[in-house]
Short mmCIF file of C-alpha atoms in Angstrom, two decimals:
data_model
loop_
_atom_site.label_atom_id
_atom_site.label_comp_id
_atom_site.label_asym_id
_atom_site.label_seq_id
_atom_site.Cartn_x
_atom_site.Cartn_y
_atom_site.Cartn_z
CA MET R 1 -0.06 0.08 -0.02
CA VAL R 2 1.47 3.33 -0.87
CA GLU R 3 1.73 5.54 2.14
CA LYS R 4 0.23 9.26 1.64
CA THR R 5 3.85 10.94 1.54
CA ASP R 6 5.08 9.02 -1.31
CA LEU R 7 1.99 9.94 -3.32
CA LYS R 8 3.14 11.68 -6.79
CA LYS R 9 1.24 13.71 -9.36
CA ILE R 10 -0.11 13.09 -12.94
CA PHE R 11 -1.64 15.29 -15.07
CA ILE R 12 -3.84 14.08 -17.97
CA LYS R 13 -4.15 15.80 -21.11
CA THR R 14 -6.73 14.38 -23.49
CA TYR R 15 -7.45 15.18 -27.60
CA GLY R 16 -10.32 13.80 -29.03
CA CYS R 17 -13.27 11.32 -29.03
CA GLN R 18 -15.32 10.29 -25.74
CA MET R 19 -13.76 6.84 -25.84
CA ASN R 20 -9.78 9.24 -24.90
CA VAL R 21 -12.04 10.43 -22.09
CA TYR R 22 -12.75 7.38 -20.57
CA ASP R 23 -9.29 5.88 -21.48
CA SER R 24 -8.01 8.75 -19.88
CA ASP R 25 -9.73 7.82 -16.24
CA ARG R 26 -8.77 4.52 -16.62
CA ILE R 27 -5.09 5.19 -17.24
CA ALA R 28 -5.49 7.22 -13.66
CA ASP R 29 -7.09 3.95 -12.28
CA VAL R 30 -3.82 1.84 -13.49
CA MET R 31 -1.64 4.47 -12.11
CA ALA R 32 -3.40 4.97 -8.77
CA PRO R 33 -1.96 1.69 -7.09
CA SER R 34 1.52 3.14 -8.06
CA GLY R 35 0.77 6.24 -5.90
CA TYR R 36 -0.17 8.71 -8.67
CA VAL R 37 -3.23 11.27 -8.01
CA ARG R 38 -4.71 12.97 -10.85
CA THR R 39 -3.79 17.04 -10.67
CA GLU R 40 -5.31 19.40 -12.75
CA GLN R 41 -2.10 21.54 -12.54
CA LEU R 42 0.21 20.66 -14.50
CA GLU R 43 3.30 22.48 -13.19
CA LEU R 44 2.71 20.73 -9.99
CA ALA R 45 2.82 17.26 -11.90
CA ASP R 46 5.31 14.85 -11.30
CA MET R 47 4.20 13.07 -14.89
CA VAL R 48 2.18 14.14 -17.46
CA VAL R 49 0.24 12.09 -20.07
CA LEU R 50 -0.46 13.38 -23.11
CA ASN R 51 -3.56 11.09 -24.53
CA THR R 52 -3.63 11.61 -28.60
CA CYS R 53 -5.89 11.79 -31.13
CA HIS R 54 -5.00 11.18 -34.79
CA ILE R 55 -8.73 11.76 -36.39
CA ARG R 56 -8.34 15.47 -37.19
CA GLU R 57 -6.09 17.40 -39.46
CA LYS R 58 -2.48 18.13 -38.29
CA ALA R 59 -3.06 15.83 -34.92
CA SER R 60 0.36 14.81 -34.82
CA GLU R 61 1.86 18.80 -35.12
CA LYS R 62 -0.42 19.85 -32.31
CA VAL R 63 0.99 17.08 -30.28
CA TYR R 64 4.67 17.89 -30.85
CA SER R 65 4.06 21.55 -30.28
CA GLU R 66 3.00 20.86 -26.86
CA LEU R 67 6.31 18.23 -26.45
CA GLY R 68 8.15 21.29 -27.00
CA ARG R 69 6.76 23.46 -24.58
CA LEU R 70 6.82 19.90 -21.88
CA ALA R 71 10.41 19.85 -22.75
CA ASN R 72 11.17 23.21 -21.25
CA LEU R 73 8.90 22.34 -18.01
CA LYS R 74 11.28 19.00 -17.60
CA GLU R 75 14.54 20.91 -18.44
CA HIS R 76 12.99 23.39 -15.21
CA LYS R 77 12.55 20.47 -13.26
CA LYS R 78 15.65 18.63 -13.52
CA LEU R 79 17.68 22.10 -12.95
CA GLU R 80 15.42 21.78 -9.35
CA GLY R 81 16.46 18.31 -8.72
CA LYS R 82 12.91 16.72 -9.40
CA ASP R 83 11.78 13.65 -11.66
CA PHE R 84 9.53 14.40 -14.70
CA VAL R 85 8.19 11.34 -16.67
CA VAL R 86 6.64 12.29 -20.21
CA ALA R 87 4.31 9.49 -21.70
CA LEU R 88 2.76 10.01 -25.02
CA ALA R 89 -0.46 7.99 -25.33
CA GLY R 90 -3.48 7.30 -27.59
CA CYS R 91 -3.54 7.02 -31.68
CA VAL R 92 -0.79 9.45 -32.36
CA ALA R 93 1.57 7.57 -30.25
CA GLN R 94 0.37 4.27 -32.25
CA ALA R 95 0.85 5.85 -35.49
CA GLU R 96 4.00 7.89 -34.60
CA GLY R 97 6.19 4.68 -32.74
CA GLU R 98 9.97 5.64 -33.26
CA GLU R 99 8.93 8.57 -35.01
CA VAL R 100 8.85 10.11 -31.52
CA ARG R 101 12.13 9.46 -30.54
CA ARG R 102 14.06 11.34 -32.79
CA ARG R 103 11.48 14.60 -32.56
CA ALA R 104 10.34 14.19 -28.81
CA PRO R 105 13.48 13.28 -26.92
CA CYS R 106 12.17 14.82 -23.76
CA VAL R 107 9.46 11.71 -24.01
CA ASP R 108 10.49 8.77 -21.67
CA ILE R 109 6.98 6.05 -22.52
CA VAL R 110 5.28 5.90 -25.93
CA VAL R 111 2.19 3.70 -25.31
CA GLY R 112 -0.37 2.95 -27.76
CA PRO R 113 -4.23 2.89 -26.93
CA GLN R 114 -4.55 -1.11 -26.27
CA THR R 115 -1.14 -1.27 -23.91
CA TYR R 116 -1.73 1.45 -21.48
CA HIS R 117 -2.59 -1.23 -18.59
CA ARG R 118 1.20 -1.52 -19.13
CA LEU R 119 2.03 1.82 -17.90
CA PRO R 120 3.08 1.36 -14.36
CA TYR R 121 5.36 -1.13 -15.42
CA MET R 122 6.54 1.04 -18.17
CA VAL R 123 7.03 4.14 -15.59
CA ALA R 124 9.51 1.88 -13.75
CA GLU R 125 11.32 0.43 -16.41
CA ALA R 126 11.63 4.34 -17.55
CA SER R 127 13.22 5.95 -14.23
CA THR R 128 16.45 3.15 -15.43
CA ALA R 129 16.25 3.03 -18.74
CA LYS R 130 18.37 5.31 -21.13
CA ASN R 131 16.04 5.00 -24.50
CA LEU R 132 12.35 5.42 -25.18
CA VAL R 133 10.11 3.02 -23.36
CA LEU R 134 8.09 2.06 -26.31
CA ASP R 135 4.55 -0.51 -26.64
CA ILE R 136 2.65 -0.02 -29.27
CA GLU R 137 1.43 -3.71 -29.54
CA PHE R 138 -1.85 -5.10 -30.74
CA PRO R 139 -1.75 -7.79 -27.42
CA THR R 140 -3.67 -11.03 -27.94
CA ILE R 141 -5.43 -10.58 -24.42
CA SER R 142 -7.29 -7.48 -24.00
CA LYS R 143 -6.48 -4.75 -21.96
CA PHE R 144 -9.78 -4.87 -20.47
CA ASP R 145 -9.64 -8.26 -19.63
CA LEU R 146 -6.27 -7.13 -17.85
CA MET R 147 -8.09 -4.28 -15.95
CA ARG R 148 -11.12 -5.79 -14.26
CA SER R 149 -10.39 -5.30 -11.16
CA LYS R 150 -9.54 -1.48 -12.01
CA LEU R 151 -12.67 -0.93 -13.58
CA GLY R 152 -14.61 -2.44 -10.88
CA SER R 153 -13.11 -0.08 -8.30
CA ASP R 154 -15.23 2.63 -6.29
CA ASN R 155 -15.29 6.38 -8.18
CA LYS R 156 -16.42 8.62 -5.30
CA ASP R 157 -16.21 11.69 -7.98
CA GLN R 158 -18.83 9.82 -10.86
CA SER R 159 -20.61 12.05 -13.17
CA VAL R 160 -24.09 11.96 -13.48
CA SER R 161 -23.61 10.82 -17.02
CA ALA R 162 -21.36 8.71 -17.48
CA TYR R 163 -18.82 6.79 -20.45
CA ILE R 164 -18.69 3.17 -20.69
CA THR R 165 -16.03 1.55 -23.57
CA VAL R 166 -18.04 -1.44 -24.37
CA GLN R 167 -16.57 -1.76 -27.84
CA GLU R 168 -12.87 -0.91 -29.54
CA GLY R 169 -11.71 -1.20 -32.97
CA CYS R 170 -12.99 -1.35 -36.35
CA ASP R 171 -13.20 -3.78 -39.07
CA ARG R 172 -15.02 -1.63 -41.72
CA PHE R 173 -12.13 -0.14 -43.40
CA CYS R 174 -13.15 3.21 -44.77
CA ASN R 175 -10.53 4.48 -47.23
CA PHE R 176 -10.49 7.73 -44.99
CA CYS R 177 -9.99 6.41 -41.49
CA VAL R 178 -7.21 5.17 -39.22
CA VAL R 179 -8.87 3.47 -36.33
CA PRO R 180 -8.64 0.33 -37.73
CA TYR R 181 -4.94 0.86 -38.07
CA THR R 182 -4.49 2.94 -34.50
CA ARG R 183 -7.30 1.10 -32.58
CA GLY R 184 -7.17 -2.38 -34.41
CA ALA R 185 -9.64 -5.30 -34.96
CA GLU R 186 -13.18 -4.80 -33.36
CA TYR R 187 -13.02 -6.34 -30.21
CA SER R 188 -16.03 -6.47 -27.83
CA ARG R 189 -16.27 -6.72 -23.87
CA PRO R 190 -18.03 -9.45 -21.92
CA MET R 191 -21.16 -8.90 -20.84
CA VAL R 192 -20.93 -9.44 -17.48
CA ASP R 193 -17.90 -7.08 -17.21
CA ILE R 194 -19.79 -4.26 -18.64
CA LEU R 195 -22.81 -4.80 -16.38
CA LYS R 196 -20.21 -4.88 -13.68
CA GLU R 197 -18.97 -2.00 -14.42
CA ALA R 198 -22.41 -0.27 -14.71
CA LYS R 199 -23.46 -1.18 -11.53
CA ASN R 200 -20.23 0.36 -9.87
CA LEU R 201 -21.14 3.29 -12.15
CA ILE R 202 -25.02 3.58 -10.87
CA ASP R 203 -24.05 2.92 -7.19
CA ASN R 204 -21.59 6.32 -7.31
CA GLY R 205 -24.47 8.26 -8.71
CA ALA R 206 -24.38 7.63 -12.64
CA ARG R 207 -27.94 8.05 -14.11
CA GLU R 208 -27.24 7.90 -17.45
CA LEU R 209 -24.80 5.31 -19.49
CA ILE R 210 -23.40 6.11 -22.69
CA LEU R 211 -21.81 3.01 -24.17
CA LEU R 212 -18.67 4.11 -26.49
CA GLY R 213 -17.54 2.04 -29.30
CA GLN R 214 -15.51 3.12 -32.88
CA ASN R 215 -18.09 0.57 -34.06
CA VAL R 216 -20.19 0.48 -31.03
CA ASN R 217 -23.47 -1.02 -32.66
CA ALA R 218 -20.61 -3.93 -33.82
CA TYR R 219 -21.11 -5.32 -30.61
CA HIS R 220 -20.65 -8.78 -30.57
CA GLY R 221 -19.88 -9.60 -26.51
CA VAL R 222 -20.05 -13.09 -24.91
CA ASP R 223 -22.91 -13.71 -22.19
CA ILE R 224 -22.01 -15.49 -18.98
CA ASP R 225 -23.48 -18.54 -20.51
CA GLY R 226 -20.74 -17.91 -23.58
CA THR R 227 -23.32 -17.21 -26.08
CA GLU R 228 -22.83 -14.28 -28.23
CA VAL R 229 -24.87 -11.35 -28.20
CA GLY R 230 -25.64 -8.18 -29.91
CA LEU R 231 -25.84 -4.39 -28.83
CA GLU R 232 -29.90 -4.57 -28.13
CA ILE R 233 -29.34 -7.64 -25.49
CA LEU R 234 -27.11 -5.76 -23.56
CA ILE R 235 -28.81 -2.42 -23.62
CA ASN R 236 -32.06 -4.37 -22.55
CA ASN R 237 -30.24 -6.08 -19.20
CA LEU R 238 -28.84 -2.51 -18.60
CA SER R 239 -31.99 -1.12 -18.58
CA LYS R 240 -33.00 -3.54 -15.94
CA LEU R 241 -30.36 -1.71 -13.26
CA GLY R 242 -31.98 0.00 -10.60
CA ASP R 243 -31.41 3.79 -10.97
CA LEU R 244 -30.66 3.52 -14.35
CA ILE R 245 -32.59 6.51 -16.21
CA ARG R 246 -31.17 6.68 -19.11
CA ILE R 247 -29.21 4.68 -21.72
CA ARG R 248 -27.07 6.59 -24.98
CA TYR R 249 -24.70 4.67 -27.36
CA THR R 250 -22.36 6.15 -30.00
CA THR R 251 -20.63 5.90 -32.54
CA SER R 252 -22.56 3.85 -34.81
CA HIS R 253 -21.97 2.79 -38.50
CA PRO R 254 -25.17 2.21 -41.14
CA LYS R 255 -24.14 -1.27 -41.60
CA ASP R 256 -24.33 -2.61 -38.48
CA MET R 257 -27.57 -1.17 -37.87
CA SER R 258 -29.65 -4.73 -37.47
CA GLU R 259 -33.45 -5.12 -37.08
CA ASN R 260 -33.05 -5.96 -33.59
CA LEU R 261 -31.08 -3.22 -32.59
CA ILE R 262 -33.73 -0.87 -34.50
CA ASN R 263 -36.73 -2.77 -32.91
CA ALA R 264 -34.95 -1.76 -29.56
CA HIS R 265 -35.57 1.87 -30.03
CA GLY R 266 -39.17 1.00 -29.73
CA LYS R 267 -39.23 -1.41 -26.88
CA ILE R 268 -36.72 0.29 -24.51
CA PRO R 269 -37.66 3.28 -22.52
CA GLN R 270 -34.26 4.28 -20.99
CA LEU R 271 -32.99 4.45 -24.33
CA MET R 272 -33.31 7.76 -25.39
CA PRO R 273 -34.71 9.04 -28.55
CA PHE R 274 -31.53 10.13 -30.05
CA LEU R 275 -28.98 8.42 -32.37
CA HIS R 276 -25.99 9.26 -34.12
CA LEU R 277 -25.58 7.61 -37.00
CA PRO R 278 -22.47 8.97 -39.60
CA VAL R 279 -23.56 9.08 -43.08
CA GLN R 280 -20.94 10.93 -44.36
CA SER R 281 -21.73 12.00 -47.40
CA GLY R 282 -25.20 12.11 -49.87
CA SER R 283 -23.68 10.83 -52.79
CA ASP R 284 -23.69 6.89 -53.83
CA GLU R 285 -20.45 7.65 -55.64
CA ILE R 286 -18.87 9.39 -52.70
CA LEU R 287 -19.99 6.74 -50.09
CA ARG R 288 -18.09 4.25 -53.07
CA LEU R 289 -15.12 6.09 -52.92
CA MET R 290 -15.03 6.21 -49.45
CA ASN R 291 -15.80 2.24 -48.98
CA ARG R 292 -18.78 3.14 -46.81
CA GLN R 293 -20.57 0.09 -47.70
CA HIS R 294 -24.15 1.39 -47.84
CA THR R 295 -25.95 3.39 -50.01
CA VAL R 296 -28.09 6.69 -49.62
CA LYS R 297 -31.19 4.56 -49.65
CA ASP R 298 -29.77 1.65 -47.41
CA TYR R 299 -29.10 4.73 -44.70
CA MET R 300 -33.04 6.40 -45.57
CA LYS R 301 -34.59 3.05 -44.94
CA ILE R 302 -32.98 2.87 -41.22
CA ILE R 303 -34.36 6.50 -40.61
CA GLU R 304 -37.37 5.19 -41.82
CA LYS R 305 -37.84 2.09 -39.78
CA LEU R 306 -36.30 4.24 -36.76
CA ARG R 307 -39.17 6.51 -37.03
CA LYS R 308 -41.68 3.95 -37.51
CA VAL R 309 -40.65 2.21 -34.13
CA ARG R 310 -39.99 5.42 -32.37
CA GLU R 311 -41.56 8.52 -33.61
CA ASP R 312 -39.98 11.21 -31.53
CA ILE R 313 -36.46 9.67 -32.52
CA VAL R 314 -33.74 12.52 -33.31
CA PHE R 315 -30.63 12.24 -35.30
CA SER R 316 -26.93 13.49 -35.35
CA SER R 317 -24.59 12.80 -38.08
CA ASP R 318 -20.83 13.13 -39.59
CA PHE R 319 -20.18 14.68 -42.98
CA ILE R 320 -17.30 15.24 -44.60
CA VAL R 321 -17.36 17.56 -47.17
CA GLY R 322 -14.50 17.57 -50.23
CA TYR R 323 -13.47 14.39 -50.46
CA PRO R 324 -11.57 13.45 -53.56
CA GLY R 325 -13.58 13.31 -56.46
CA GLU R 326 -16.40 15.05 -55.07
CA THR R 327 -18.19 16.80 -57.61
CA ASP R 328 -20.70 19.80 -57.30
CA ALA R 329 -23.34 17.40 -58.01
CA ASP R 330 -22.24 15.00 -55.08
CA PHE R 331 -22.06 17.78 -52.72
CA ARG R 332 -25.48 19.00 -53.83
CA SER R 333 -26.72 15.19 -53.00
CA THR R 334 -25.30 15.76 -49.64
CA LEU R 335 -26.96 18.77 -49.25
CA LYS R 336 -30.49 17.10 -50.03
CA LEU R 337 -30.09 14.48 -47.72
CA ILE R 338 -29.87 16.80 -44.99
CA ASP R 339 -33.02 18.53 -46.08
CA SER R 340 -34.57 15.38 -46.11
CA VAL R 341 -33.66 13.96 -42.84
CA LYS R 342 -33.40 17.38 -40.87
CA PHE R 343 -30.86 16.35 -38.13
CA GLY R 344 -30.82 18.08 -35.03
CA GLN R 345 -27.57 18.28 -34.56
CA ALA R 346 -24.42 17.21 -36.92
CA PHE R 347 -20.76 17.40 -37.11
CA SER R 348 -19.03 18.28 -40.48
CA PHE R 349 -15.00 18.69 -41.67
CA LYS R 350 -13.32 19.31 -44.89
CA TYR R 351 -11.56 16.05 -46.08
CA SER R 352 -8.16 16.60 -44.67
CA VAL R 353 -5.09 13.62 -46.29
CA ARG R 354 -4.46 11.17 -43.77
CA PRO R 355 -1.46 9.14 -44.44
CA GLY R 356 -1.51 5.33 -44.76
CA THR R 357 -4.90 5.36 -45.90
CA PRO R 358 -6.20 4.69 -49.51
CA ALA R 359 -7.91 7.85 -49.72
CA ALA R 360 -4.79 9.86 -49.23
CA ASP R 361 -3.35 8.55 -52.74
CA LEU R 362 -6.45 8.99 -54.73
CA PRO R 363 -6.79 11.65 -57.49
CA ASN R 364 -8.97 14.49 -58.08
CA GLN R 365 -7.81 16.10 -54.49
CA ILE R 366 -10.31 18.79 -54.32
CA PRO R 367 -8.98 22.64 -53.61
CA GLU R 368 -8.74 24.10 -50.17
CA GLU R 369 -10.59 27.25 -51.16
CA LEU R 370 -13.77 25.00 -52.21
CA LYS R 371 -13.70 22.48 -49.53
CA LYS R 372 -14.11 25.62 -47.18
CA GLU R 373 -16.93 27.27 -49.26
CA ARG R 374 -19.01 23.71 -49.58
CA LEU R 375 -18.16 23.10 -45.78
CA THR R 376 -19.61 26.56 -44.95
CA GLU R 377 -23.02 26.34 -47.24
CA LEU R 378 -23.13 22.53 -45.62
CA GLN R 379 -22.95 23.91 -41.93
CA ASP R 380 -25.10 26.94 -42.56
CA LEU R 381 -27.81 24.43 -43.60
CA ILE R 382 -27.14 22.36 -40.40
CA ASP R 383 -27.19 25.23 -38.06
CA LYS R 384 -30.59 26.38 -39.17
CA GLN R 385 -32.14 22.87 -38.60
CA GLN R 386 -30.43 22.86 -35.19
CA ARG R 387 -32.10 26.56 -34.73
CA ASN R 388 -35.20 25.14 -36.21
CA PHE R 389 -35.48 21.66 -33.83
CA ASN R 390 -34.90 24.23 -30.90
CA LEU R 391 -37.20 26.86 -31.32
CA ASN R 392 -39.54 24.11 -32.18
CA CYS R 393 -39.32 22.74 -28.39
CA VAL R 394 -40.34 26.07 -26.93
CA ASN R 395 -43.97 25.71 -25.20
CA LEU R 396 -42.93 21.49 -24.75
CA GLU R 397 -42.77 19.58 -21.50
CA LEU R 398 -39.50 17.73 -21.35
CA PRO R 399 -37.59 15.51 -18.74
CA ILE R 400 -34.53 17.03 -17.56
CA LEU R 401 -31.83 14.99 -16.27
CA PHE R 402 -29.99 17.93 -14.32
CA GLU R 403 -25.72 17.20 -14.79
CA ARG R 404 -24.17 20.61 -13.37
CA GLU R 405 -24.39 23.71 -11.74
CA SER R 406 -23.05 27.09 -12.92
CA ASN R 407 -19.84 28.10 -11.10
CA GLU R 408 -22.31 30.55 -9.22
CA GLY R 409 -24.39 28.09 -8.08
CA SER R 410 -27.23 30.55 -9.89
CA GLN R 411 -28.00 28.07 -12.60
CA ILE R 412 -28.19 24.37 -12.91
CA SER R 413 -28.11 22.63 -16.22
CA GLY R 414 -29.39 19.25 -17.68
CA ARG R 415 -30.17 17.62 -21.03
CA THR R 416 -33.33 16.77 -22.63
CA PRO R 417 -33.86 13.39 -23.92
CA TYR R 418 -32.30 14.63 -27.48
CA MET R 419 -28.77 15.71 -26.28
CA GLN R 420 -30.26 19.51 -26.04
CA TRP R 421 -28.78 21.46 -22.96
CA VAL R 422 -31.25 23.31 -21.29
CA ASN R 423 -30.49 26.30 -18.36
CA ILE R 424 -33.12 27.07 -15.81
CA PRO R 425 -32.60 29.42 -12.66
CA LYS R 426 -31.51 27.26 -9.48
CA ASN R 427 -33.96 26.73 -6.86
CA PHE R 428 -34.44 23.19 -5.01
CA GLU R 429 -33.11 21.13 -7.90
CA ASN R 430 -30.78 18.30 -7.43
CA ILE R 431 -28.14 17.02 -9.68
CA GLY R 432 -28.92 13.48 -10.88
CA ASP R 433 -32.60 14.12 -10.51
CA ILE R 434 -34.97 14.62 -13.65
CA TYR R 435 -37.24 17.04 -13.63
CA ASN R 436 -40.36 18.08 -15.77
CA VAL R 437 -39.10 21.25 -17.50
CA VAL R 438 -41.32 23.82 -19.96
CA ILE R 439 -39.12 24.78 -22.68
CA THR R 440 -39.44 28.81 -22.87
CA GLU R 441 -36.43 29.84 -24.82
CA GLY R 442 -34.91 28.28 -27.85
CA TYR R 443 -31.20 29.45 -28.72
CA ALA R 444 -28.65 27.94 -31.51
CA LYS R 445 -27.22 25.57 -29.17
CA SER R 446 -29.56 25.27 -25.95
CA LEU R 447 -32.60 25.63 -24.20
CA GLY R 448 -34.03 27.68 -21.37
CA GLY R 449 -37.07 26.99 -19.54
CA LYS R 450 -39.03 26.25 -15.92
CA ILE R 451 -39.71 24.26 -13.73
CA ILE R 452 -43.47 23.32 -13.88
CA LYS R 453 -45.05 24.18 -10.77
CA ASN R 454 -46.85 21.33 -8.61
CA LYS R 455 -44.51 19.01 -10.44
CA ASN R 456 -41.14 19.25 -8.73
CA LYS R 457 -40.98 16.00 -7.56
CA PRO R 458 -38.23 14.35 -9.28
CA THR R 459 -39.01 11.45 -11.66
CA THR R 460 -37.29 8.21 -11.57
CA ASN R 461 -36.64 5.97 -14.16
CA LYS R 462 -39.62 4.32 -14.27
CA GLU R 463 -41.81 7.71 -14.36
CA GLU R 464 -39.68 9.16 -17.00
CA SER R 465 -42.55 9.33 -19.87
CA ARG R 466 -41.55 9.36 -23.64
CA SER R 467 -41.24 13.13 -24.33
CA GLN R 468 -44.12 15.34 -26.95
CA ARG R 469 -42.80 15.22 -30.40
CA VAL R 470 -40.56 17.66 -32.00
CA THR R 471 -41.28 19.15 -35.08
CA LEU R 472 -37.79 19.14 -36.96
#
């Protein structure tokens, strides 16, 4: 057992997706038995971990810029006679590997997203090693199998809305994406392990669970009897856990949207009527070049089926504009799809080359200025839809799960079933409770409202009724 006097501080900076947020929390968990406590003050840290993402443009350059600043801090601490361990983790670490040794000599450890459970041993090795300690393998045994005790530990700082990674990696190999190369093949955690972690999170205050995966609806974990089950079975079992009010999952691939999962949206009240379902383009030709393995018609059929089983469901999506070979007609087809579906929100990006992916070598790369013009037009349409969606919520009564207070304590904020933030003046409400709120204001990115008089008792998971249908 580590004495309090032996405690050290670890600073973790997280880049990118929610799965990296989850991984950063797990890194803190695995380092705790070695005497490391998490700090938000870099200057006080004995160890720093940059948990990186390789999806966005120039991700590596941003990381190396940060490492340059850390090199100065490390030198300063050395002059004071203090140790300072610098670890590079995540997808940039996986992609760069040995290159880090040349470009950032201040780095002591490079660890991939599948091997961070080995960090305590790597830190011990780094204390005596003269060279970079490198571990970017794809192990035959999952990191989750080796971290079961850590994932089951108490977390008294648990938030109301908590993440659980249930699946990692991707076998789809979209031509623009680095995930299969940095996260590896699809792996689904056993259902019993997920349920154990979920129960622990709920016991420590979580009321909403967000299931994470690079391709989460491809989940195919094993049940306790050894049979393979899909995401809908996992969600159904989670819905039976007491005090769990809401369930969400992200990110999904249209190709893996099974009939059973679609039907689960109509059968499981805790499964929220909001789904992030990336389409990337509204052009069949671009989808073919992307190797998305679905057509526009396939995507629209999924939307139609989901709306049939859950009429109030709202969609979010991802879009890439300026993919190599994208014509003006292809881009117009994307706008047509957006206009047809009417998304509650969406994420959109200009295509940027990812070295090592098939798309990087495609001809007909689109000029940067044209990509910028198209992105602006697409985002204007998405913003208009989101604004209309929020305005159409005005005067509706919606159940709000409150998650946080403002710094000064004058406001409390929570989310609707459709992932919109709602802010109201703080009165008697408590974090973790659901209250019925009449929406009084609709803004571009959020809502305002007021608690309904005579309905000020917080609801439970059994009391949360379906929301009134919102017109998009």
